[in-house]
CSV table of C-alpha atoms in Angstrom, one decimal:
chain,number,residue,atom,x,y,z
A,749,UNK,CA,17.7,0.5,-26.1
A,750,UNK,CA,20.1,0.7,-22.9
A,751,UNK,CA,19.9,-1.5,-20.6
A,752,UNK,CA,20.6,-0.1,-16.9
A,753,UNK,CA,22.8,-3.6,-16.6
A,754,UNK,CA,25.0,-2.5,-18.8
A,755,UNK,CA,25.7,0.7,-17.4
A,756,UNK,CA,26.6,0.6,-13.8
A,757,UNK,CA,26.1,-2.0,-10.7
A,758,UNK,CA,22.6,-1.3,-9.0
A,759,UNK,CA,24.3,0.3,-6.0
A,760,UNK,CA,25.7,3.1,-8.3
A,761,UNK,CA,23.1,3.0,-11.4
A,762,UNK,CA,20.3,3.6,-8.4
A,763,UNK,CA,21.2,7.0,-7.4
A,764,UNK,CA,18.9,9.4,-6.2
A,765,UNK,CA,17.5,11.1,-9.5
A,766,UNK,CA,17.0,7.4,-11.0
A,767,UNK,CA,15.6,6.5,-7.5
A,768,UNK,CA,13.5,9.4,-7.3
A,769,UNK,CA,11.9,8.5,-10.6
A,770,UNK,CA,10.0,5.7,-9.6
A,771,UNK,CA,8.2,7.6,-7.8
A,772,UNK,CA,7.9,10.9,-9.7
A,773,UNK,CA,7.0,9.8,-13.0
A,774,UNK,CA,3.5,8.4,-13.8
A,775,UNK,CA,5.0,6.5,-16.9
A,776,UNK,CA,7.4,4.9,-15.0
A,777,UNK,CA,4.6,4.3,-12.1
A,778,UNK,CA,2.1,2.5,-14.3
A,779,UNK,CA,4.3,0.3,-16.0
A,780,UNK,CA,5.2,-0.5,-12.7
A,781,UNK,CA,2.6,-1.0,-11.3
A,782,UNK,CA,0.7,-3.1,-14.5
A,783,UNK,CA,3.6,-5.6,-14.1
A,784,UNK,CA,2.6,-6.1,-10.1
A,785,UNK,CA,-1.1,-6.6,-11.3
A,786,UNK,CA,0.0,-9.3,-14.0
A,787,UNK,CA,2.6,-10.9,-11.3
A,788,UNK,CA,-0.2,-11.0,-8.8
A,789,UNK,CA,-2.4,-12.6,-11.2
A,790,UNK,CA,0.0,-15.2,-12.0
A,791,UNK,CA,0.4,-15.6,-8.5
A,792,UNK,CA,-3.1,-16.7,-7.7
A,793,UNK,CA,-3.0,-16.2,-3.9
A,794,UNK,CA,-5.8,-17.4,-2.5
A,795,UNK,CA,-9.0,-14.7,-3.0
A,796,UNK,CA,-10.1,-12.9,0.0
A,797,UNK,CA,-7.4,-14.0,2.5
A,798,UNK,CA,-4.6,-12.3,3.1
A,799,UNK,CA,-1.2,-14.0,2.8
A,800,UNK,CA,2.1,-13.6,3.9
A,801,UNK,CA,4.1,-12.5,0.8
A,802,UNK,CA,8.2,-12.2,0.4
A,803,UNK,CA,8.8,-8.6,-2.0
A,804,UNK,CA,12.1,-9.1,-3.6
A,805,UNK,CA,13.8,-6.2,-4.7
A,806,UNK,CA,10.9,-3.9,-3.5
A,807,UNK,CA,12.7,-0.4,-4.6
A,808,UNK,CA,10.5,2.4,-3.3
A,809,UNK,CA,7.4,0.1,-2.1
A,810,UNK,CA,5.2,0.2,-5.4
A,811,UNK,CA,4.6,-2.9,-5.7
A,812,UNK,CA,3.9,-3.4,-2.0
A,813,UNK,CA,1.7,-0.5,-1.7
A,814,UNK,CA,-0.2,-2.8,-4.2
A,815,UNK,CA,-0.2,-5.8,-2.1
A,816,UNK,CA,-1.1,-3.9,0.6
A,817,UNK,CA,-4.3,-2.8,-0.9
A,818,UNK,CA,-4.9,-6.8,-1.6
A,819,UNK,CA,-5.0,-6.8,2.3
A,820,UNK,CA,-1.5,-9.1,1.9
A,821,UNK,CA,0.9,-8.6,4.4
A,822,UNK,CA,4.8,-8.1,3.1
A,823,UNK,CA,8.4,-8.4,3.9
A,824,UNK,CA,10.3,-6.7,1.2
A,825,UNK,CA,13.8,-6.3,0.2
A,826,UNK,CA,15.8,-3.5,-1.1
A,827,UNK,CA,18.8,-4.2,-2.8
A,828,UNK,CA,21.7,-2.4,-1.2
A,829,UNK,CA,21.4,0.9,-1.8
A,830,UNK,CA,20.8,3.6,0.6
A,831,UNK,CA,18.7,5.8,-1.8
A,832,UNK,CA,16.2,3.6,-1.6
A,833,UNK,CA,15.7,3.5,1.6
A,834,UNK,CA,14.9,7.2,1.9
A,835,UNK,CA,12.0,6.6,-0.9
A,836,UNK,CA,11.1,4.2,0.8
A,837,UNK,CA,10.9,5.6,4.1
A,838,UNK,CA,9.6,8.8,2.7
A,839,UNK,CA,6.4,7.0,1.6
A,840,UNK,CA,6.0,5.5,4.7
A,841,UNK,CA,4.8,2.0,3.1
A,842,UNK,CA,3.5,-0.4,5.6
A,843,UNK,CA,5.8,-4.3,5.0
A,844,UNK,CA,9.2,-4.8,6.8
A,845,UNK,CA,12.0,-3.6,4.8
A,846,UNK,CA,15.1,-5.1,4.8
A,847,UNK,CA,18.7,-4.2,3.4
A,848,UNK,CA,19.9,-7.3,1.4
A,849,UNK,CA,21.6,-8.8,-1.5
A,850,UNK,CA,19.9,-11.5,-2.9
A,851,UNK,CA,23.0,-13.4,-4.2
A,852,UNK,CA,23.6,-14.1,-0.6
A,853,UNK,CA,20.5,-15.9,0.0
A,854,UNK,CA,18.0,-15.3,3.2
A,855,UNK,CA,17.7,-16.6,6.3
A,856,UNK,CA,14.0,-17.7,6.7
A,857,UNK,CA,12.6,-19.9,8.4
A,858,UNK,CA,11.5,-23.1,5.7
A,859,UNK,CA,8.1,-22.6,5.0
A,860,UNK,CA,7.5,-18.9,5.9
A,861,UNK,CA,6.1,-17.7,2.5
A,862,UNK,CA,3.0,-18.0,0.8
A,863,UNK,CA,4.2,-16.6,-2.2
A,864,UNK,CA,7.2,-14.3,-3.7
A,865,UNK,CA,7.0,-11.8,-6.5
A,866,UNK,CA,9.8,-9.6,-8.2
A,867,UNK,CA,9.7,-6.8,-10.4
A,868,UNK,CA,12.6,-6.5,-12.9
A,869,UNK,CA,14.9,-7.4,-10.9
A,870,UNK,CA,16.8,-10.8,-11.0
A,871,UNK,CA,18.7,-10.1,-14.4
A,872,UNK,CA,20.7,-7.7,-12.2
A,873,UNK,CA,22.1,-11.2,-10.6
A,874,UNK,CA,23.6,-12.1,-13.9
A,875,UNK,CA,26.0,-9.3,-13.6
A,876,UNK,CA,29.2,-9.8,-11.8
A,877,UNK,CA,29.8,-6.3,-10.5
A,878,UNK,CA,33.0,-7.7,-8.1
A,879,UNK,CA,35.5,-10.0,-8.8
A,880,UNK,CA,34.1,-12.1,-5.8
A,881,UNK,CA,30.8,-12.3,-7.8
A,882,UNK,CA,30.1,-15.4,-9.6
A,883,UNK,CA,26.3,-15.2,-11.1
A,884,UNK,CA,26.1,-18.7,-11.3
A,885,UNK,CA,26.6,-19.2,-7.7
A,886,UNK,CA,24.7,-16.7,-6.7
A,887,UNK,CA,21.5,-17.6,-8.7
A,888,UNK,CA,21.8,-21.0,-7.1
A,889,UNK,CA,22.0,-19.6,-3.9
A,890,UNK,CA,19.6,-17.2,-4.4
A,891,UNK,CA,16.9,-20.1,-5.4
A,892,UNK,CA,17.8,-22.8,-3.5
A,893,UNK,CA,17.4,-20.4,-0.4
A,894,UNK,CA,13.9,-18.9,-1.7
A,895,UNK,CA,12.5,-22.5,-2.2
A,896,UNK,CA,13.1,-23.9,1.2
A,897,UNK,CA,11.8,-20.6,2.3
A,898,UNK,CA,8.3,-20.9,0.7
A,899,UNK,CA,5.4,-23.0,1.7
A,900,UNK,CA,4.2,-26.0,-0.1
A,901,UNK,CA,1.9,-25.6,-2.4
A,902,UNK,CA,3.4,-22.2,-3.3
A,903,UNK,CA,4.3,-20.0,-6.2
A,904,UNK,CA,6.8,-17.3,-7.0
A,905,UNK,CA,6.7,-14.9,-9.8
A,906,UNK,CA,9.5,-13.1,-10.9
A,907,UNK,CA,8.9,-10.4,-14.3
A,908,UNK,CA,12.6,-10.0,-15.9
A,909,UNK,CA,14.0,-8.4,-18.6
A,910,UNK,CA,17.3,-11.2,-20.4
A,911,UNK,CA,19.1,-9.7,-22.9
A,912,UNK,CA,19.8,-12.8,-24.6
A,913,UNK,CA,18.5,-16.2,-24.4
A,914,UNK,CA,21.5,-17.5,-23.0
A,915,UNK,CA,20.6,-15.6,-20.0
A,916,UNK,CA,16.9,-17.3,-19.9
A,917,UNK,CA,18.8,-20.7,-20.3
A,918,UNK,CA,21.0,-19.5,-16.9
A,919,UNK,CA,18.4,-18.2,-14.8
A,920,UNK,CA,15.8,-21.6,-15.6
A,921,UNK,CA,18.6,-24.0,-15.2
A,922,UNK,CA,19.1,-22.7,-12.1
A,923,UNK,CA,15.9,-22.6,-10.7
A,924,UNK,CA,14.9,-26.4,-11.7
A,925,UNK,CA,18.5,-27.5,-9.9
A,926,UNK,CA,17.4,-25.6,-6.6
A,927,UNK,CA,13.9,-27.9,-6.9
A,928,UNK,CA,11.3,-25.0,-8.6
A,929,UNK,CA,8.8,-26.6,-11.4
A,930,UNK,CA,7.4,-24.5,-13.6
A,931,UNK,CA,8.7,-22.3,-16.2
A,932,UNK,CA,8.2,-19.4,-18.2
A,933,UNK,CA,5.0,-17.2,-18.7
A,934,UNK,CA,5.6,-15.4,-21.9
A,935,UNK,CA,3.2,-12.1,-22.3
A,936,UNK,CA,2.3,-10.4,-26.0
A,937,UNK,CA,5.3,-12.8,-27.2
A,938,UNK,CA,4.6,-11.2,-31.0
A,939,UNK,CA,4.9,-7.4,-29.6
A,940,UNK,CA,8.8,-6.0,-29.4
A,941,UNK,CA,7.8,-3.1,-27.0
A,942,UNK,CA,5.0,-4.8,-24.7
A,943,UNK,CA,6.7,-8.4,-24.3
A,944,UNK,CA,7.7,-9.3,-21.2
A,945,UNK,CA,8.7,-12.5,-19.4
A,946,UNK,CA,7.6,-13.4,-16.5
A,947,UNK,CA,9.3,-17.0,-14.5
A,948,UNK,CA,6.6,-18.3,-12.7
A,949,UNK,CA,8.2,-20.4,-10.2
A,950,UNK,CA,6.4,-23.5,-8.2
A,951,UNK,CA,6.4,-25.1,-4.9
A,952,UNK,CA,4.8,-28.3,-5.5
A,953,UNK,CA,3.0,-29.6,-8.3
A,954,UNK,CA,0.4,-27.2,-10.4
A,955,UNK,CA,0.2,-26.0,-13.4
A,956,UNK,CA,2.1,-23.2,-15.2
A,957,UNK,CA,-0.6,-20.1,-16.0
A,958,UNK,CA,-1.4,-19.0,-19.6
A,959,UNK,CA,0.8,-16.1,-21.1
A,960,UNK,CA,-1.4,-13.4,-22.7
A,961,UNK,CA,-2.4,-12.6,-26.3
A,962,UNK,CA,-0.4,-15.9,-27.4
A,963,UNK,CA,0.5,-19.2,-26.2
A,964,UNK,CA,2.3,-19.9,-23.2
A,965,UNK,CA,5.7,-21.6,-23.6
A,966,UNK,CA,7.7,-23.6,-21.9
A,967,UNK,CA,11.1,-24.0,-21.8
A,968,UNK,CA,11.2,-27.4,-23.8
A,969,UNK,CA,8.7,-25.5,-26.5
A,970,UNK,CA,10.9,-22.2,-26.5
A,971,UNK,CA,13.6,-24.1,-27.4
A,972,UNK,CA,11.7,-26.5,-30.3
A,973,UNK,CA,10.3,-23.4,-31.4
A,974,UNK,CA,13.4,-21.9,-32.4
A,975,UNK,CA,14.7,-25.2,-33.8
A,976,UNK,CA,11.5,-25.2,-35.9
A,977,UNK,CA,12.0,-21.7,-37.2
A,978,UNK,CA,15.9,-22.4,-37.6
A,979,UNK,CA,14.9,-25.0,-40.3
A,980,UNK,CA,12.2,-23.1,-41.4
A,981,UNK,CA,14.6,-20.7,-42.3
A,982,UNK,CA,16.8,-23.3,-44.3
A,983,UNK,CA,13.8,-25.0,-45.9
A,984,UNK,CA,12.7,-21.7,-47.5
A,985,UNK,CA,16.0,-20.4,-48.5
A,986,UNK,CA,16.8,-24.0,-50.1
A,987,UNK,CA,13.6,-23.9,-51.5
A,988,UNK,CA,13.9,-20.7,-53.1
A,989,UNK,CA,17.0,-21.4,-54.7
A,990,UNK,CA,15.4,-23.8,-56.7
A,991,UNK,CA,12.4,-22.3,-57.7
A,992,UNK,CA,14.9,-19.5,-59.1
A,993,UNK,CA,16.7,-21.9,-61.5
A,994,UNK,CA,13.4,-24.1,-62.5
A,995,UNK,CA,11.6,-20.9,-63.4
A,996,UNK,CA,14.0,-21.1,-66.3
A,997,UNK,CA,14.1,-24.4,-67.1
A,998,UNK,CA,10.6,-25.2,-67.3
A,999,UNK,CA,10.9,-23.9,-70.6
A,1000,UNK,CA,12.7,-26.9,-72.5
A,1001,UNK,CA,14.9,-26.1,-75.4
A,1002,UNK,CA,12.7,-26.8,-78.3
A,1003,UNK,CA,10.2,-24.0,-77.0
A,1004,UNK,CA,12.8,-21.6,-76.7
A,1005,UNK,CA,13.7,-22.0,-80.3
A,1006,UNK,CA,10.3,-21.9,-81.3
A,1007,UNK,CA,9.7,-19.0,-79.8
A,1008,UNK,CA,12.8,-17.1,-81.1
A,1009,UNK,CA,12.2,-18.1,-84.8
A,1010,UNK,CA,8.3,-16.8,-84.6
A,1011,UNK,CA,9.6,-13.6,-83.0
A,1012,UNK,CA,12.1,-13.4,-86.0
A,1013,UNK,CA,9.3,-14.3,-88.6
A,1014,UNK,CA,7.3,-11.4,-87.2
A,1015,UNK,CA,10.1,-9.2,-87.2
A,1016,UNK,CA,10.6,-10.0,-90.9
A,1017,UNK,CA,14.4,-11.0,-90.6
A,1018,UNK,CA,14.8,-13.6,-93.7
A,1019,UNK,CA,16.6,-16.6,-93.8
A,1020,UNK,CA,14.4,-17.9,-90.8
A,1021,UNK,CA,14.5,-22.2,-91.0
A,1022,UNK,CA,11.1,-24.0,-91.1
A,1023,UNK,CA,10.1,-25.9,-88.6
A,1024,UNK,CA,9.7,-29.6,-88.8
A,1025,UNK,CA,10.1,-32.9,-86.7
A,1026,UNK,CA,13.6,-32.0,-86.6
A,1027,UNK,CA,13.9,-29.0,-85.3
A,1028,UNK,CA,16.3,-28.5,-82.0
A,1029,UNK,CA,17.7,-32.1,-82.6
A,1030,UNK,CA,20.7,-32.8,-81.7
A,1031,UNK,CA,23.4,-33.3,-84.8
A,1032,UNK,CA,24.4,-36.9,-84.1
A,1033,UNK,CA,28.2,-37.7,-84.5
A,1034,UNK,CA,29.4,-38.4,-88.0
A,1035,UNK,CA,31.8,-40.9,-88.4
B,639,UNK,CA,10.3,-1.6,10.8
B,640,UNK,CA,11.2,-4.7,12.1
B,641,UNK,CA,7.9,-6.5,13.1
B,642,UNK,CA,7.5,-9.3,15.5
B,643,UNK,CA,6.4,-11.3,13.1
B,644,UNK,CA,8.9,-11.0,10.6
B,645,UNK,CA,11.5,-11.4,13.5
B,646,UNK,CA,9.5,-14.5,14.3
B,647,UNK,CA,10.4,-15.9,10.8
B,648,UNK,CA,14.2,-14.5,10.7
B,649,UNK,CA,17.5,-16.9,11.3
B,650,UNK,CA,20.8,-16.1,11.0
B,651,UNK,CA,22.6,-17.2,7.4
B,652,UNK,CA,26.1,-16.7,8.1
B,653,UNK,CA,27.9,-19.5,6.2
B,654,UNK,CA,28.1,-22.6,8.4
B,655,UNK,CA,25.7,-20.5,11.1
B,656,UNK,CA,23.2,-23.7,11.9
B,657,UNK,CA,22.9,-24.1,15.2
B,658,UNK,CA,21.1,-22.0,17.8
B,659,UNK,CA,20.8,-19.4,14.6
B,660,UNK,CA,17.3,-18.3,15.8
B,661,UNK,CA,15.8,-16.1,17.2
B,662,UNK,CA,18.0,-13.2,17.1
B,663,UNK,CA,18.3,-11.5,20.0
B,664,UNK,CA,17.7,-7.8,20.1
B,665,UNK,CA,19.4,-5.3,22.0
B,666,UNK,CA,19.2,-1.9,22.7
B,667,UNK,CA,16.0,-1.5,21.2
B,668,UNK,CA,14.1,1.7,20.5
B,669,UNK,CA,10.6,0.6,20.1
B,670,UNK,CA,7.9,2.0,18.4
B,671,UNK,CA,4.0,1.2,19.0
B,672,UNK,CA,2.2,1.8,15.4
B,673,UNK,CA,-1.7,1.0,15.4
B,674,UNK,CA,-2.6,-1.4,12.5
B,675,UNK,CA,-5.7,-2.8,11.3
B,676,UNK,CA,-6.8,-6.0,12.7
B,677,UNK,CA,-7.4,-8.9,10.9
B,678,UNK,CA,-7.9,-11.7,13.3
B,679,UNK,CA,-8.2,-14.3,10.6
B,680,UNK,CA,-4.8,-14.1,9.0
B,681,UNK,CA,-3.6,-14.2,12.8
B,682,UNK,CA,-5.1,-17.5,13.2
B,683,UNK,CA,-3.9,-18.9,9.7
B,684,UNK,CA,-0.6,-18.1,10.8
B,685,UNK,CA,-0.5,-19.7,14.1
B,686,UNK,CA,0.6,-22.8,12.8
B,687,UNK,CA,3.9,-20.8,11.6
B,688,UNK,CA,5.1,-19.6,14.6
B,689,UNK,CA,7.4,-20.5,17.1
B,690,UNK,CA,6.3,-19.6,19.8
B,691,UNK,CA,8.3,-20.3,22.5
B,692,UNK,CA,10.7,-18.1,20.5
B,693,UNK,CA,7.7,-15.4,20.4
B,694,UNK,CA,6.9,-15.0,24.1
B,695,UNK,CA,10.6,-14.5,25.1
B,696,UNK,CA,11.4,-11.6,22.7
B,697,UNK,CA,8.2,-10.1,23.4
B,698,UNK,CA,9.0,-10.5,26.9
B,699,UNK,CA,12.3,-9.1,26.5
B,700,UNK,CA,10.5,-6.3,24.4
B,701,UNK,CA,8.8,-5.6,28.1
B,702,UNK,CA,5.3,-6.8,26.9
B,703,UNK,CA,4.1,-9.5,29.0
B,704,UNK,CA,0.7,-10.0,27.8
B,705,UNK,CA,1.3,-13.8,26.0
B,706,UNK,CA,1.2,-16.6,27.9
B,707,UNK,CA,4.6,-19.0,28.3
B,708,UNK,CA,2.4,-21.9,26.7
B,709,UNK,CA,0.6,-21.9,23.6
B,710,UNK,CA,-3.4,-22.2,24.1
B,711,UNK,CA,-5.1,-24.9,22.6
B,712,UNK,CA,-8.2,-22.1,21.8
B,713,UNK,CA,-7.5,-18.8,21.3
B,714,UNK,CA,-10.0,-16.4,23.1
B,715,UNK,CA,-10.5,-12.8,20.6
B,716,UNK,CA,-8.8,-11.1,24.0
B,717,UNK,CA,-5.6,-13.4,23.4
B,718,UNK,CA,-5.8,-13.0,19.6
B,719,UNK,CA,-5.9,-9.3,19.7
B,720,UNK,CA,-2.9,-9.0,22.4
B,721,UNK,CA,-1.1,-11.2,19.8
B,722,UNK,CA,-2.2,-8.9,17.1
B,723,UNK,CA,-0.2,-5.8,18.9
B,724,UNK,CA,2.7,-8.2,19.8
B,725,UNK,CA,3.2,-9.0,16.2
B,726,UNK,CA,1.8,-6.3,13.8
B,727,UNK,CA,1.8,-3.3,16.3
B,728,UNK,CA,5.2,-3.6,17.9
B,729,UNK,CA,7.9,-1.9,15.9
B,730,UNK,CA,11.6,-2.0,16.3
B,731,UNK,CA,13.4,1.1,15.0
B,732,UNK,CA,16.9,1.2,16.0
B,733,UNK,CA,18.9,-1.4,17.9
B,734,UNK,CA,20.9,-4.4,17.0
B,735,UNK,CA,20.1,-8.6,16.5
B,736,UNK,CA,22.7,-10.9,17.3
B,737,UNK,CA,22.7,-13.9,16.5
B,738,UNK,CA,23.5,-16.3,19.5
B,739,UNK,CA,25.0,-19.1,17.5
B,740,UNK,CA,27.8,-17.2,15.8
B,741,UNK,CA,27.7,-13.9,17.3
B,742,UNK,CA,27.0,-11.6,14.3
B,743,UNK,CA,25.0,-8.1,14.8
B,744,UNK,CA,23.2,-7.0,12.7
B,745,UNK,CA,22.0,-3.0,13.0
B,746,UNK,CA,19.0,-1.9,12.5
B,747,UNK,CA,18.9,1.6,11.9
B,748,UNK,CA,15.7,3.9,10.8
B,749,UNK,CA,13.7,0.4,10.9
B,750,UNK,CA,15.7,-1.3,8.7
B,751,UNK,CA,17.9,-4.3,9.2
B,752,UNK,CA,21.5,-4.5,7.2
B,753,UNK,CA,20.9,-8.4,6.3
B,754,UNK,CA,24.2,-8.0,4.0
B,755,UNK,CA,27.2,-10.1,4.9
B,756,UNK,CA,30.6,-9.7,4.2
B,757,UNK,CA,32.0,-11.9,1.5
B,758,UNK,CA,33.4,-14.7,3.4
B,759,UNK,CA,30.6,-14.8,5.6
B,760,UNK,CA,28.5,-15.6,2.8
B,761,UNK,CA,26.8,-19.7,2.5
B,762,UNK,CA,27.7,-22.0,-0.2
């Protein structure tokens, strides 16, 4: 599968036909827009009030159209690229927009936000698409300015695609050092096509949500997890050796020889010993 | 796009830009009025939020004069609904925010603000 990382930096791999996309094509769309239902879930704003909710990396406005019809009222922000902004504007959504990279951290005011969602779109921060980019930094500065922009109690959600668990290791690190609890929300964790991971940020102390269709991990499980299935790994192949070389042994040297000199018998070859208390002894040494 | 609001809630993040970093001040503004749908409640729940002080001056030097200098201790509906255009209604489309503590503008062209900064402008 290619990954749109790996091709080109946002600002170039957006052009207009890949722009125009996210709006044209209904496969596209609904994927789109199923990932903006499960990051609202996992949100949990506050039923039948309408909040004040921070879009980041908005695109065209899909997933703020959606928030719109939650009666939510949005700021989003487009990654730097101009494209965008004529989808956007062409669909006339209804939230601010604003032109902004998120590596350079917001000015908000603290508390402004009741909540933050973001569809596939911090694994772009990994890449270092300048030499003046260093994804470390700007992941740190990316969080530390989201968390002191949301309210307390508070969530953010943020559905991204890691190509490695390195990456997952990067981008949780550097939440928890900017003062986020929480952790990651795992969905159809068994399926290769329909997984998806979703960080589910927190302001304050609650609980991290369930994942679907399989258990919810956290980061301290993810990583026992693998150790388990590391040794698991070892145990079985260890394991399996031996059962290899005891499948033969089992059978001790005197049935072997028994065995052989009925199979001769059978076969009517002559000359075949008798058995007796002494068969498949050892000769002891003469002296 | 820029709404009141949003301005309400927007400082300045120019590296080592801390002091007198909000409000922005707008200039040469092209405003547009844009009728939304009212929702009085959300108003309220965000009172607490806003800085008002900050509020009446830019809406004042949007040419709207309907809030008064003070906050009221009770909002009337009359007062929540002229604070209802001021924020949601009231739509700046092209014109420029500078910020007064370190001077940067930022545009704001077709509705929407260039918040990018130039490398070393960018916070640690």
């Amino acid at each position: 599968m290619s990954r749109p990382e790996e091709i080109a930096p946002p600002e170039l791999f957006y052009g207009d036909t890949e722009a125009q996309k996210y709006t044209a094509n209904s496969r596209i769309k609904s994927i789109q827009a199923q990932m903006t239902a499960r990051a609202l879930e996992l949100l949990a704003l506050p039923e039948d009030e309408s909040a004040f909710v921070l879009d980041i990396g908005c695109g065209s406005g899909l997933s703020g159209e959606m928030l719109e019809e939650e009666g939510h009222v949005w700021v989003g922000w487009i990654s730097r690229r101009v494209c965008w902004v004529k989808v956007a504007l062409e669909r006339e959504v209804e939230g601010d927009l604003f032109l902004h990279d998120i590596g350079q951290g917001f000015g908000f005011r603290p508390g402004t936000f009741d909540g933050a969602i973001s569809i596939s779109v911090i694994q772009w921060l990994l890449n270092a698409d300048s030499a003046s980019h260093s994804p470390p930094q700007r992941l740190a500065r990316f969080f530390t300015t989201l968390h002191s922009c949301l309210r307390n109690p508070s969530r953010a959600v943020f559905q991204f695609y890691p190509s490695s668990d390195d990456q997952v290791q990067m981008i949780v690190s550097a939440a928890q050092r900017a003062g986020f609890g929480g952790g990651l929300v795992v969905d159809y964790p068994n399926s290769r096509k329909a997984r998806k991971m979703y960080l589910c940020l927190m302001v304050g102390q609650q609980e991290v949500p369930k994942g679907l269709d399989g258990e919810e991990m956290s980061v301290e499980e993810t990583a026992k997890r693998r150790e388990e299935i590391k040794n698991e790994r070892r145990r079985r192949k260890e394991s399996g050796g031996r059962k290899g070389k005891r499948g033969k042994k089992d059978v001790t040297a005197k049935e072997w020889i028994l065995k052989k000199k009925d199979l001769y018998r059978t076969r009517g070859k002559e000359g075949v010993p008798l058995d007796s208390k002494y068969t498949a002894r050892k000769r002891r040494v003469q002296f | 796009m820029v709404r009141l609001i949003t301005h309400n809630m927007l400082t300045c993040h120019v590296r080592n830009c801390t002091k007198d970093n909000f409000p922005l001040v707008f200039s040469d503004v092209e405003l547009v009025v844009r009728e939304a749908p009212e929702n009085l409640d959300f108003i309220r729940r965000f009172l607490p939020k806003l800085d008002w002080a900050a509020l009446v001056d830019t809406a004042r030097s949007l040419g709207d004069e309907s809030l008064p200098g003070t906050q009221p201790e009770e909002f009337t509906d009359e007062q929540l609904r002229a604070l209802h255009h001021v924020l949601m209604e009231m739509h700046v489309e092209e014109g420029k925010m500078t910020c007064r503590g370190c001077g940067h503008i930022y545009h704001i062209s077709n509705g929407i603000p260039n918040m990018l900064l130039a490398e070393h402008e960018v916070g640690r």
